[in-house]
JSON list of C-alpha atoms in Angstrom, two decimals:
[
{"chain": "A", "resi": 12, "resn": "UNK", "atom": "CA", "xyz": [-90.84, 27.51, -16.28]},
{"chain": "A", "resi": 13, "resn": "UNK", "atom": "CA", "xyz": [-90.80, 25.94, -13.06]},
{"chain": "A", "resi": 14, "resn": "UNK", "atom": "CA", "xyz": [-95.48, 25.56, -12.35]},
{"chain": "A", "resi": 15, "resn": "UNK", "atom": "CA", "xyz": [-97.78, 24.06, -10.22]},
{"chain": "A", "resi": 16, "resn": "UNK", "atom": "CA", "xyz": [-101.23, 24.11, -11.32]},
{"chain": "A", "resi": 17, "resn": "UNK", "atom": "CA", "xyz": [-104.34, 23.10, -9.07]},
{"chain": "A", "resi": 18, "resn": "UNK", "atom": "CA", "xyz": [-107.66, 21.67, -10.27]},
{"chain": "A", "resi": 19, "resn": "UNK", "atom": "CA", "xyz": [-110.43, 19.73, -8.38]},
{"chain": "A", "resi": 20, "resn": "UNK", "atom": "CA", "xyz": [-112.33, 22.55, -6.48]},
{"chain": "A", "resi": 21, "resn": "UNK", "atom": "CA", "xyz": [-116.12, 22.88, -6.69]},
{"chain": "A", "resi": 22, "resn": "UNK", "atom": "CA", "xyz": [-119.16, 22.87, -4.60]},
{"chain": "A", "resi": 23, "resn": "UNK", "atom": "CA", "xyz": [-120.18, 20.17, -2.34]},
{"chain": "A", "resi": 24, "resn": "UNK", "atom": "CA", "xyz": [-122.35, 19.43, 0.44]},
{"chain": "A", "resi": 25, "resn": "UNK", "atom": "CA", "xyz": [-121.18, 18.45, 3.61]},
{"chain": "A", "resi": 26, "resn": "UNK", "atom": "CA", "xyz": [-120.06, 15.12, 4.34]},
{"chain": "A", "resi": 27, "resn": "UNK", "atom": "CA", "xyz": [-119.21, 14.38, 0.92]},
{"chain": "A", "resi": 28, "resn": "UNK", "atom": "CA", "xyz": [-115.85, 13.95, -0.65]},
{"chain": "A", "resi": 29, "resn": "UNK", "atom": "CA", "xyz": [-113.38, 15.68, -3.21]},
{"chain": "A", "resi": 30, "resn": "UNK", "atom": "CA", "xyz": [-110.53, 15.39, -4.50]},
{"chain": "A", "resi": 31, "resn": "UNK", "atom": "CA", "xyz": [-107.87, 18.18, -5.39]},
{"chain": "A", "resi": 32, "resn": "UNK", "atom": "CA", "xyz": [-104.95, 17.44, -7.83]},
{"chain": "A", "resi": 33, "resn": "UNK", "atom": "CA", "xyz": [-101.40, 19.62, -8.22]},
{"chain": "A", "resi": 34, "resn": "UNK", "atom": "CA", "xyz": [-99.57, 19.00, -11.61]},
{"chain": "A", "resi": 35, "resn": "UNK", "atom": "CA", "xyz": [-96.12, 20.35, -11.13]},
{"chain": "A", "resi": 36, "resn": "UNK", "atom": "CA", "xyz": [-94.03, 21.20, -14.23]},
{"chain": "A", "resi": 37, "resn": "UNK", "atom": "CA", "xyz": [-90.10, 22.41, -15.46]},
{"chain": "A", "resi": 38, "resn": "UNK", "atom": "CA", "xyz": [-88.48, 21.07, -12.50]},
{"chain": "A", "resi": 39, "resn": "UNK", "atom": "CA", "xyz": [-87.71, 17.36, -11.19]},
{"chain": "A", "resi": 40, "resn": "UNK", "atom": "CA", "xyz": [-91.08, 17.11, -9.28]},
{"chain": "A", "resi": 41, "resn": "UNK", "atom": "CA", "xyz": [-89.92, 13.68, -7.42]},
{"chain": "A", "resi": 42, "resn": "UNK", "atom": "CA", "xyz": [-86.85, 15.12, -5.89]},
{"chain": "A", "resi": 43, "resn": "UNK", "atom": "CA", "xyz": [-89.12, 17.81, -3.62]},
{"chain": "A", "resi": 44, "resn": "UNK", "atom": "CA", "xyz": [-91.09, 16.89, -0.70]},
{"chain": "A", "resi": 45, "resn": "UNK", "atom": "CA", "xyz": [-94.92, 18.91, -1.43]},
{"chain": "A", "resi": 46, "resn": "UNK", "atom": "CA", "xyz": [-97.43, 20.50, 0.64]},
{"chain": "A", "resi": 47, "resn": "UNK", "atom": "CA", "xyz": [-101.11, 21.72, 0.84]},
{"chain": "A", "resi": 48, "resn": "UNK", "atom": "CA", "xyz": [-102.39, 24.95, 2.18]},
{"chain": "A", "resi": 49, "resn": "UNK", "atom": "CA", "xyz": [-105.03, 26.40, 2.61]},
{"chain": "A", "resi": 50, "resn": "UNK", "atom": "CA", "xyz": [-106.42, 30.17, 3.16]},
{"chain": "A", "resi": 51, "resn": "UNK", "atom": "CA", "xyz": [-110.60, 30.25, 4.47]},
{"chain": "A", "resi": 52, "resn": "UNK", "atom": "CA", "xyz": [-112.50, 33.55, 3.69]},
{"chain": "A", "resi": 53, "resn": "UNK", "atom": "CA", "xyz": [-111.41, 36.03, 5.33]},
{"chain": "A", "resi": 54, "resn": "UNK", "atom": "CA", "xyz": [-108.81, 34.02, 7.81]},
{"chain": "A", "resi": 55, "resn": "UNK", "atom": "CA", "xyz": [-104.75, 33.55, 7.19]},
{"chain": "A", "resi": 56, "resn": "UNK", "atom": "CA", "xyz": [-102.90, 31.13, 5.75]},
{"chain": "A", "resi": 57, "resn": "UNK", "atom": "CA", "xyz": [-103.56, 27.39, 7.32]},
{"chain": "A", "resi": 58, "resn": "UNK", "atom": "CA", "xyz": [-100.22, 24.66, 6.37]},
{"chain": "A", "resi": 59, "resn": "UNK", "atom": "CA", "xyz": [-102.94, 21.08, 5.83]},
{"chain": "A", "resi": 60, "resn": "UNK", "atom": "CA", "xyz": [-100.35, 18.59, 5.15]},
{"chain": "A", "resi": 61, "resn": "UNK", "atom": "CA", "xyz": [-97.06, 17.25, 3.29]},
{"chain": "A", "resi": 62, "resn": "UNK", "atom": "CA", "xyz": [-95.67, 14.30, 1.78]},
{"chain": "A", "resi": 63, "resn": "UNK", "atom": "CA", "xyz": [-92.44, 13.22, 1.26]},
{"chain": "A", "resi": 64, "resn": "UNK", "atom": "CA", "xyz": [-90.32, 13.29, -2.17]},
{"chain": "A", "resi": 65, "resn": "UNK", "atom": "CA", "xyz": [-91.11, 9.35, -1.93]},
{"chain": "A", "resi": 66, "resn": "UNK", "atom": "CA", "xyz": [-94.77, 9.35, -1.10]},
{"chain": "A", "resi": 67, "resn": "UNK", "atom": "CA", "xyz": [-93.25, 7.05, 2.16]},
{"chain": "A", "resi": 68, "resn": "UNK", "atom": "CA", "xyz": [-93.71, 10.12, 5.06]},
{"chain": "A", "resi": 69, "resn": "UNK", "atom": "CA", "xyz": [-96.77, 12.01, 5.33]},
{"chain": "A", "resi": 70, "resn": "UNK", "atom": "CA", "xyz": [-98.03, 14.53, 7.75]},
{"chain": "A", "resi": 71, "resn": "UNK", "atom": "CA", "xyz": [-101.47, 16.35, 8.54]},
{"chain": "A", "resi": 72, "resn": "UNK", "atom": "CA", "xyz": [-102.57, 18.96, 10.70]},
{"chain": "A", "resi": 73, "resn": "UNK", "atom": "CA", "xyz": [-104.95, 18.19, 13.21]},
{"chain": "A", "resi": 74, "resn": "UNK", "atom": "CA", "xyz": [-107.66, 19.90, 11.58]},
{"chain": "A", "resi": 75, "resn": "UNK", "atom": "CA", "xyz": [-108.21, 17.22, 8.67]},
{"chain": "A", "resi": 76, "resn": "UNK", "atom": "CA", "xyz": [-106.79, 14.11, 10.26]},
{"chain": "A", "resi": 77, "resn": "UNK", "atom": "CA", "xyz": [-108.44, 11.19, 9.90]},
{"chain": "A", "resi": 78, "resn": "UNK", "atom": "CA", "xyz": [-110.46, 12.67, 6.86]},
{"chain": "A", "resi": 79, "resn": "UNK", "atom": "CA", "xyz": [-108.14, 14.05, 4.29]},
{"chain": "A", "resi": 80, "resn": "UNK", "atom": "CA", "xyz": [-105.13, 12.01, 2.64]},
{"chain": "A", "resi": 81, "resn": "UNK", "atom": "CA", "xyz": [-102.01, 13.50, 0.63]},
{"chain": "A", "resi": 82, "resn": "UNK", "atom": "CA", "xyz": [-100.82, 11.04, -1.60]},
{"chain": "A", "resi": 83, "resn": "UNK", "atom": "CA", "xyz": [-98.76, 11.65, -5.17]},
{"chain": "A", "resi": 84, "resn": "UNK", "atom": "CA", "xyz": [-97.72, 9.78, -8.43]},
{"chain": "A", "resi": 85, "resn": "UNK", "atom": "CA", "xyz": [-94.56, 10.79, -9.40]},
{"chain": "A", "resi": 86, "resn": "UNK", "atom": "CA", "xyz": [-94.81, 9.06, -12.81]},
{"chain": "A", "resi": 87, "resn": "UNK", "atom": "CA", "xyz": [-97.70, 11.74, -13.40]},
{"chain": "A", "resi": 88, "resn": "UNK", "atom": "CA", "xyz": [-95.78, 14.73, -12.04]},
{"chain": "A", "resi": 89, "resn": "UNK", "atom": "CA", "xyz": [-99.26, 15.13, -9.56]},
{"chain": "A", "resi": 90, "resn": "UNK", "atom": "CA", "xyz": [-99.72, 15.45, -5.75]},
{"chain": "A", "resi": 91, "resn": "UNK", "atom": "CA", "xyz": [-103.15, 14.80, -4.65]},
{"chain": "A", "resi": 92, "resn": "UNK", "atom": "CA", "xyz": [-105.41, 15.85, -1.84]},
{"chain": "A", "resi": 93, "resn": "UNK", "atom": "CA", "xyz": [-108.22, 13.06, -1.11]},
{"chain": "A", "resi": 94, "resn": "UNK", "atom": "CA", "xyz": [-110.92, 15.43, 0.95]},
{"chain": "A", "resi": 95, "resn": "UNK", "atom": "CA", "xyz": [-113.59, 12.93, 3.08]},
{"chain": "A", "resi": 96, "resn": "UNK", "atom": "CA", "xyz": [-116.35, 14.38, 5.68]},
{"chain": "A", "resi": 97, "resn": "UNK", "atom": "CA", "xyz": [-116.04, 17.65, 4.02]},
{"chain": "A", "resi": 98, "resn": "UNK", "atom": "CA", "xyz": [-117.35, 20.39, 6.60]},
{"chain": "A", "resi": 99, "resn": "UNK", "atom": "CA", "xyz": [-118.02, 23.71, 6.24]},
{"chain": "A", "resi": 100, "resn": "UNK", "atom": "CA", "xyz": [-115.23, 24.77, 7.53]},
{"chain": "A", "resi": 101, "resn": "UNK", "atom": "CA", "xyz": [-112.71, 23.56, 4.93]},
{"chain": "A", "resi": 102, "resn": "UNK", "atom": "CA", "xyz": [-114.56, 25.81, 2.96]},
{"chain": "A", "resi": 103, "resn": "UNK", "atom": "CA", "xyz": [-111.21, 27.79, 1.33]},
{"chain": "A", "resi": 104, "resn": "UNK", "atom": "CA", "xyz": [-108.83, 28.21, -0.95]},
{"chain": "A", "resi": 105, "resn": "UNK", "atom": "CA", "xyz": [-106.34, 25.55, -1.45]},
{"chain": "A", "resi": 106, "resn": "UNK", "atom": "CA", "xyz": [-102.54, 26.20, -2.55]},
{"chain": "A", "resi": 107, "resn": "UNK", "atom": "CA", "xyz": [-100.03, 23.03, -3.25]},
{"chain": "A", "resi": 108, "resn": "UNK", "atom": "CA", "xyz": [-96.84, 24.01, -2.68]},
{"chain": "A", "resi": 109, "resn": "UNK", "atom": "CA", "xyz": [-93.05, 22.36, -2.60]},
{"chain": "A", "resi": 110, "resn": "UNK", "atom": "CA", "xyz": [-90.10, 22.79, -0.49]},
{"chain": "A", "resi": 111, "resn": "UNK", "atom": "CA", "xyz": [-86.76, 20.71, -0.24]},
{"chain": "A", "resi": 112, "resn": "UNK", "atom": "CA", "xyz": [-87.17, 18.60, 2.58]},
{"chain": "A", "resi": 113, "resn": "UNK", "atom": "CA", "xyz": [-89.32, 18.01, 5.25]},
{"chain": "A", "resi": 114, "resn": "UNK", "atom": "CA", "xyz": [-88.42, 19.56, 7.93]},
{"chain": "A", "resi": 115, "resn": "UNK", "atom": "CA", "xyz": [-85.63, 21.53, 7.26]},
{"chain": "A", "resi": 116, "resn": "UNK", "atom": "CA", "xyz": [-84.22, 25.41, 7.00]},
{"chain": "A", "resi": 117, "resn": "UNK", "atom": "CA", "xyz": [-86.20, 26.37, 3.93]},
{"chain": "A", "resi": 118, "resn": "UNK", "atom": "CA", "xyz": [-89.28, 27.28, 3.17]},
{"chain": "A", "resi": 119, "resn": "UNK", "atom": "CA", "xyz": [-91.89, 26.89, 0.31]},
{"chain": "A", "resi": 120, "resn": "UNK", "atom": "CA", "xyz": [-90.68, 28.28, -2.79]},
{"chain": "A", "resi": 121, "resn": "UNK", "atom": "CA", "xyz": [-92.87, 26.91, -5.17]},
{"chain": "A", "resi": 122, "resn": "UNK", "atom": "CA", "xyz": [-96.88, 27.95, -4.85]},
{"chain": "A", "resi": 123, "resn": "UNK", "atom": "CA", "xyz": [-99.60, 26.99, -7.06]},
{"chain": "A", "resi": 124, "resn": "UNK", "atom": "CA", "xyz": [-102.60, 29.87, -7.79]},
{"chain": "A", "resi": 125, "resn": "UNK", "atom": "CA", "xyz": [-104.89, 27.86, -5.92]},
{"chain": "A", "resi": 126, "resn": "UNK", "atom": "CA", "xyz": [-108.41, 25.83, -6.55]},
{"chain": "A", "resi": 127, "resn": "UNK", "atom": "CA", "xyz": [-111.19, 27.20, -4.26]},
{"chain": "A", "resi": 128, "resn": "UNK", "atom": "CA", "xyz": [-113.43, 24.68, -2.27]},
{"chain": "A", "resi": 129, "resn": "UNK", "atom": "CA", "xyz": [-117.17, 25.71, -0.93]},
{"chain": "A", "resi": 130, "resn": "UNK", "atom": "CA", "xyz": [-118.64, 23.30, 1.36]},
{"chain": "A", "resi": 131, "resn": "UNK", "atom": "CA", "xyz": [-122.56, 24.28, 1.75]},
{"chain": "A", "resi": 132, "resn": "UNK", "atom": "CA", "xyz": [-125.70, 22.37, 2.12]},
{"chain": "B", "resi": 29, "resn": "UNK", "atom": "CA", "xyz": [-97.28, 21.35, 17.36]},
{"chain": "B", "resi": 30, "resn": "UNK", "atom": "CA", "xyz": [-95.66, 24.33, 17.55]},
{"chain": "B", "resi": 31, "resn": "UNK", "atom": "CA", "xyz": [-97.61, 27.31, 17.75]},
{"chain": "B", "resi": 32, "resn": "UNK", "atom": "CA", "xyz": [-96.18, 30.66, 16.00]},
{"chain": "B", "resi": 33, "resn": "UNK", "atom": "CA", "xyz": [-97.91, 33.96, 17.54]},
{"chain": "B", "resi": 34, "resn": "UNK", "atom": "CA", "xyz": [-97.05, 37.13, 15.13]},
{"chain": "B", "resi": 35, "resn": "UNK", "atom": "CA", "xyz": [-97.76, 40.64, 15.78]},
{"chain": "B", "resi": 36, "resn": "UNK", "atom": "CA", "xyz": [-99.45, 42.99, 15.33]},
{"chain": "B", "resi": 37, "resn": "UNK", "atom": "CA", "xyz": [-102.31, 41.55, 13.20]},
{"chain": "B", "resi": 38, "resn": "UNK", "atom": "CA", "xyz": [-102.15, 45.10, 11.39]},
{"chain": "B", "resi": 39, "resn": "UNK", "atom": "CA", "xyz": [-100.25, 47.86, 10.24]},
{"chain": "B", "resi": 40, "resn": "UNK", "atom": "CA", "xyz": [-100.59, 51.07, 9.56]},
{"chain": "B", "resi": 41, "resn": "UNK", "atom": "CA", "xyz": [-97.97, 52.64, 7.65]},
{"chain": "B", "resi": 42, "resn": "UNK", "atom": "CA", "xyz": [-96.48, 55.38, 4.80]},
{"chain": "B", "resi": 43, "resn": "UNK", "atom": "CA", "xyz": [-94.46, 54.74, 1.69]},
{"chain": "B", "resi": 44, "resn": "UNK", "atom": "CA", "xyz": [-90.85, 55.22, 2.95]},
{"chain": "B", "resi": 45, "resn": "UNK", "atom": "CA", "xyz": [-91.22, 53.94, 6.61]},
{"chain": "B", "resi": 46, "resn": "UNK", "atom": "CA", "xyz": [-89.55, 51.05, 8.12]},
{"chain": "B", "resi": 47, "resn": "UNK", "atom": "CA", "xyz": [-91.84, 48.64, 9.59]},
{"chain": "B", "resi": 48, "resn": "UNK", "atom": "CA", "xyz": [-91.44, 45.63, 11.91]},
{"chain": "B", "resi": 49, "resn": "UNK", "atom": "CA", "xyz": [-93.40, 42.05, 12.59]},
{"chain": "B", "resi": 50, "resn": "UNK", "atom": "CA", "xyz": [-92.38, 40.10, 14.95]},
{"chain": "B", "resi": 51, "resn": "UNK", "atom": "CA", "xyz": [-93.02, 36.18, 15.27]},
{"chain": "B", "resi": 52, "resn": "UNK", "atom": "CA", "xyz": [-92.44, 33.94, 18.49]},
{"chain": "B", "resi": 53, "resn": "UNK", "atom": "CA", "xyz": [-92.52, 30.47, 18.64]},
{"chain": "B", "resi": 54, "resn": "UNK", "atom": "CA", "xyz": [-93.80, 28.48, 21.58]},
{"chain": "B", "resi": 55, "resn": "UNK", "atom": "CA", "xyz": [-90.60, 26.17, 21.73]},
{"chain": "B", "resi": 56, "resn": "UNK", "atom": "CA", "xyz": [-87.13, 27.17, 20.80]},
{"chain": "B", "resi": 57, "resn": "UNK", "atom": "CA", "xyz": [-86.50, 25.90, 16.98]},
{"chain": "B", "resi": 58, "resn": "UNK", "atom": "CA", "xyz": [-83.39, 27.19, 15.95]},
{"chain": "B", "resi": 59, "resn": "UNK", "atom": "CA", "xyz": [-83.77, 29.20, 12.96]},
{"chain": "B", "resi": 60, "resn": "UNK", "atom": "CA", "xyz": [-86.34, 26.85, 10.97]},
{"chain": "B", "resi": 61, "resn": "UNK", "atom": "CA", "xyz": [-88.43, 30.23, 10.29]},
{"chain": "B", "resi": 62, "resn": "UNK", "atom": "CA", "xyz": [-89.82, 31.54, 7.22]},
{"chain": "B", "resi": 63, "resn": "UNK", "atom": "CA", "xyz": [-91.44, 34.63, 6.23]},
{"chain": "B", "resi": 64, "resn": "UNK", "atom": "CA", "xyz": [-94.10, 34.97, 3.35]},
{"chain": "B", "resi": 65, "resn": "UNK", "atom": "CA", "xyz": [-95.67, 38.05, 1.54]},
{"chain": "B", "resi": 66, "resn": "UNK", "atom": "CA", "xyz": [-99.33, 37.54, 0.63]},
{"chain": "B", "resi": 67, "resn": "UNK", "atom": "CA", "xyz": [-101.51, 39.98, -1.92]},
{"chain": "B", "resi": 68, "resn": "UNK", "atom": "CA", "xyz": [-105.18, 38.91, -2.86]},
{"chain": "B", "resi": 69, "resn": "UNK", "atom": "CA", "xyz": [-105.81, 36.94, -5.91]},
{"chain": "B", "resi": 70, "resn": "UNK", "atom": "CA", "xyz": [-101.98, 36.10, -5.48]},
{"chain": "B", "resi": 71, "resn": "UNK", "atom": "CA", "xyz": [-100.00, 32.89, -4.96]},
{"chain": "B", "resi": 72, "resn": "UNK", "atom": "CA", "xyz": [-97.94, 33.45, -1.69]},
{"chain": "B", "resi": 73, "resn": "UNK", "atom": "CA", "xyz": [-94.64, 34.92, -1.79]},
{"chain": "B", "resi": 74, "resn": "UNK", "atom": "CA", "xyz": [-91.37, 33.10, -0.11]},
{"chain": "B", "resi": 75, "resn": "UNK", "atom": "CA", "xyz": [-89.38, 36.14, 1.12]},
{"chain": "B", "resi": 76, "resn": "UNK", "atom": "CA", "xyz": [-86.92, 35.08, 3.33]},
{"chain": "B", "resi": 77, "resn": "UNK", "atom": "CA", "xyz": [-86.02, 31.46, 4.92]},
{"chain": "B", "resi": 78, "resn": "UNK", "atom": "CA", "xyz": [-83.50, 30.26, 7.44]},
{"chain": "B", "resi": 79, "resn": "UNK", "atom": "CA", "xyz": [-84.78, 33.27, 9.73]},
{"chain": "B", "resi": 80, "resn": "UNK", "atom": "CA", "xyz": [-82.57, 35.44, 7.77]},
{"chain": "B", "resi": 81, "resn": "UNK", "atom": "CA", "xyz": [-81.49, 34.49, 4.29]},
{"chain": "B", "resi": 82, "resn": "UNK", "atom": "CA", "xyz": [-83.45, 36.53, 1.37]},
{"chain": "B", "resi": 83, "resn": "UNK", "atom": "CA", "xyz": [-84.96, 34.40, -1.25]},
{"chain": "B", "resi": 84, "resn": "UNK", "atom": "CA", "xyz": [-83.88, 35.35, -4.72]},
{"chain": "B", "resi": 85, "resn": "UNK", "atom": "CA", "xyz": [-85.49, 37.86, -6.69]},
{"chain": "B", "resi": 86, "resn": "UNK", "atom": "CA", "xyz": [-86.77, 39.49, -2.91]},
{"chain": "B", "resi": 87, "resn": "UNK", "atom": "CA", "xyz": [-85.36, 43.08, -2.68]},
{"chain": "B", "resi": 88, "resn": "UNK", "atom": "CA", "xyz": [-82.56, 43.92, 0.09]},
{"chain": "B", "resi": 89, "resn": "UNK", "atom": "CA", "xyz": [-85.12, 46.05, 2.08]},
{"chain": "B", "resi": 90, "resn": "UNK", "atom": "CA", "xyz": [-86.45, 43.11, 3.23]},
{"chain": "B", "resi": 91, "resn": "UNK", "atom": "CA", "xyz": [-84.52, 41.44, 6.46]},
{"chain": "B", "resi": 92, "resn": "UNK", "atom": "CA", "xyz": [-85.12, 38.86, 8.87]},
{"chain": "B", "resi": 93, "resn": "UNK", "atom": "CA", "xyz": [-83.67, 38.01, 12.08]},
{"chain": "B", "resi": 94, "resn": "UNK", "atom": "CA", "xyz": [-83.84, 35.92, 15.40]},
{"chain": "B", "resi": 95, "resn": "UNK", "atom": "CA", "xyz": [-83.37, 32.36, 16.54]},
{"chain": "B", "resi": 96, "resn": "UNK", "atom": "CA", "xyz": [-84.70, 30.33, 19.03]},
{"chain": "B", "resi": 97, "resn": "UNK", "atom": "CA", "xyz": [-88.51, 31.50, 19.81]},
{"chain": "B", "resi": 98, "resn": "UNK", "atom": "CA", "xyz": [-88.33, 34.98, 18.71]},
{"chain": "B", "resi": 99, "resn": "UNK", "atom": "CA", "xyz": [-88.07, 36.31, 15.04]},
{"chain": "B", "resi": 100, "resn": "UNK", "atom": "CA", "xyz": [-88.26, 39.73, 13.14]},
{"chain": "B", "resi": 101, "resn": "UNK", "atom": "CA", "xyz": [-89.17, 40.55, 9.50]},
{"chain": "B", "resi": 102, "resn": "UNK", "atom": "CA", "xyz": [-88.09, 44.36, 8.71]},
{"chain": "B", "resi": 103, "resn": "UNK", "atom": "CA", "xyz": [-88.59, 46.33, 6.11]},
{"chain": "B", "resi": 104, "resn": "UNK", "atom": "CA", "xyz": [-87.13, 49.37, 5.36]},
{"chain": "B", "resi": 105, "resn": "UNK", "atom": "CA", "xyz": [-88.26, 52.08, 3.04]},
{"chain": "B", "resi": 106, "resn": "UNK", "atom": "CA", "xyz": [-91.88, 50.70, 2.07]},
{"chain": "B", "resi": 107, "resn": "UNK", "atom": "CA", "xyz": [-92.02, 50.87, -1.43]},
{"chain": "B", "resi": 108, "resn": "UNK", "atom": "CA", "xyz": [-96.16, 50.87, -2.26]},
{"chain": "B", "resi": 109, "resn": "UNK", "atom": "CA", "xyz": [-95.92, 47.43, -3.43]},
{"chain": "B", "resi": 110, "resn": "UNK", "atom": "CA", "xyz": [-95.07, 46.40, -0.11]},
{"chain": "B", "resi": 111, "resn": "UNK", "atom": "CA", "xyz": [-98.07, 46.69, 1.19]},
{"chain": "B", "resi": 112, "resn": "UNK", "atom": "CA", "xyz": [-99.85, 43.17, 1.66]},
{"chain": "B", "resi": 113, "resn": "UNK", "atom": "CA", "xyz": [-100.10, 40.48, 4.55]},
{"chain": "B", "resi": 114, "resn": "UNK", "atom": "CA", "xyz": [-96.92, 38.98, 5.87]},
{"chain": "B", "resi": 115, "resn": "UNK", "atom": "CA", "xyz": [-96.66, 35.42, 7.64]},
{"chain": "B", "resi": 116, "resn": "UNK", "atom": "CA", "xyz": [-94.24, 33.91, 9.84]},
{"chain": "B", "resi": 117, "resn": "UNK", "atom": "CA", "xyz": [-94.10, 29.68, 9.19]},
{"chain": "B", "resi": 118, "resn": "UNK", "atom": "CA", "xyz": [-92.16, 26.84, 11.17]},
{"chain": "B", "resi": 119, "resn": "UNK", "atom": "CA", "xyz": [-90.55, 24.37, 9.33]},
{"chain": "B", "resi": 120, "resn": "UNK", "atom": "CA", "xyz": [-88.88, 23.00, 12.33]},
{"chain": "B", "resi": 121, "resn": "UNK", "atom": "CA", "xyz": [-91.28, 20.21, 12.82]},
{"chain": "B", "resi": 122, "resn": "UNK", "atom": "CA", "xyz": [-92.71, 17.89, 10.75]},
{"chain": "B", "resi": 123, "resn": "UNK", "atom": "CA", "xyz": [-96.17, 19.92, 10.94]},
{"chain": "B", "resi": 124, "resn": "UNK", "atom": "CA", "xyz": [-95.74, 22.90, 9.78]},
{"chain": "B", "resi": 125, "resn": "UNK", "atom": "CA", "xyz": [-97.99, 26.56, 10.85]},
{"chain": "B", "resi": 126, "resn": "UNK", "atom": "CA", "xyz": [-97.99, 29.63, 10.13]},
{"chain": "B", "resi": 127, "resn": "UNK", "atom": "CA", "xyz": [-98.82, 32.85, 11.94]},
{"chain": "B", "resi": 128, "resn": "UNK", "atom": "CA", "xyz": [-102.00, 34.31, 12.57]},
{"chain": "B", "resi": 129, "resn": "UNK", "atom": "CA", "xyz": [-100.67, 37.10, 9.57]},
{"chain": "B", "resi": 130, "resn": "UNK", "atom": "CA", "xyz": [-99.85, 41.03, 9.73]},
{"chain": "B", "resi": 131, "resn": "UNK", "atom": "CA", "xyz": [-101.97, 43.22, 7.54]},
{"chain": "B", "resi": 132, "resn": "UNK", "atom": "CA", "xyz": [-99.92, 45.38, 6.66]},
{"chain": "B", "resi": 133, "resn": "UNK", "atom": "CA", "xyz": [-101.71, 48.45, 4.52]},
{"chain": "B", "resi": 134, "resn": "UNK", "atom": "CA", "xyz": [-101.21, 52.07, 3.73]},
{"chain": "B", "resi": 135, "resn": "UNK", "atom": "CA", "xyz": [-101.47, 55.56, 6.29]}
]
């Protein structure tokens, strides 16, 4: 059945790094562009950033530019989330997600169950 | 960016009621609008897309309309799995948000 499936979440002190990984499964994983989100304690959902089917367009919110990268293999069925300068305030629970294209009409119809991420000192 | 401002940020409401959430957009954007039901411990939930087209599976209670900057999500009869947070998202640009969320939960 059509899965994504998060790992890469832990513990890590501030300014550190980490990185997140999404392994898709059961559908054509290079034909969708993909997207992280993210949900902090307490707080809504927050969209972080997307990437193109190709891995050639990528997009970030303002929030994490400059420190965290999107990037995927598509010979590994993976999308990635490289996390730099952590701060305690990306402290949350992060979704991948995939849609069709970028932008466009339809939403995200795919969602992962998440990997949580606790930056603390 | 495009901001999306939804309201109200909760609900109060009884099994059987129809409810409303409404979503504006701080520049016009057609109908790139999507609405998502959230439940703790839960993946988010794609309900409806293209302001008003139901994703499969989601039950006809659900409905969505508006263009432009200002959007609805309606349910009708609350069935006591409804109850849960519901966001409005943009896909209009190539940065997508969400709304702040409606917490919707039980009278």
């Amino acid at each position: 059945q059509v899965q994504l499936v998060e790992s890469g979440g832990g513990v890590v002190q501030p300014g550190r790094s980490l990185r997140l990984s999404c392994v898709a499964s059961g559908f054509t994983f290079s034909s969708y562009a993909m997207h992280w989100v993210r949900q902090a304690p307490g707080k809504g959902l927050e969209w972080v950033a997307v990437i193109s089917y190709d891995g050639n367009k990528k997009y970030q919110a303002d929030s994490v530019k400059g420190r965290f990268t999107i990037s995927r293999d598509n010979s590994k069925n993976t999308l990635y989330l490289q996390m730099n300068s952590l701060r305690p305030e990306d402290t949350a629970l992060y979704y991948c997600a995939r849609s069709v294209v970028v932008p466009a009409s339809y939403g995200l119809d795919v969602w992962g169950q998440g990997t949580t991420v606790s930056v603390c000192s | 960016d495009i901001q999306m401002t939804q309201s109200p940020s909760s609900l109060s409401a009884s099994v059987g009621d129809r409810v409303t959430i409404t979503c504006r957009a701080s520049q016009s954007m057609s109908t790139y609008l999507n609405w998502y039901q959230h439940k703790p411990g839960k993946a988010p939930k794609l309900l409806i897309y293209d302001a008003s087209t139901l994703q499969n599976g989601v039950p006809s209670r659900f409905s969505g309309s508006g263009s432009g900057t200002d959007f609805t999500l309606t349910i009708n009869n609350l069935q006591p799995e409804d109850f849960a947070s519901y966001y409005c998202q943009q896909s209009y640009s190539t940065r997508y948000s969400f709304g702040q969320g409606t917490n919707l939960e039980i009278k």
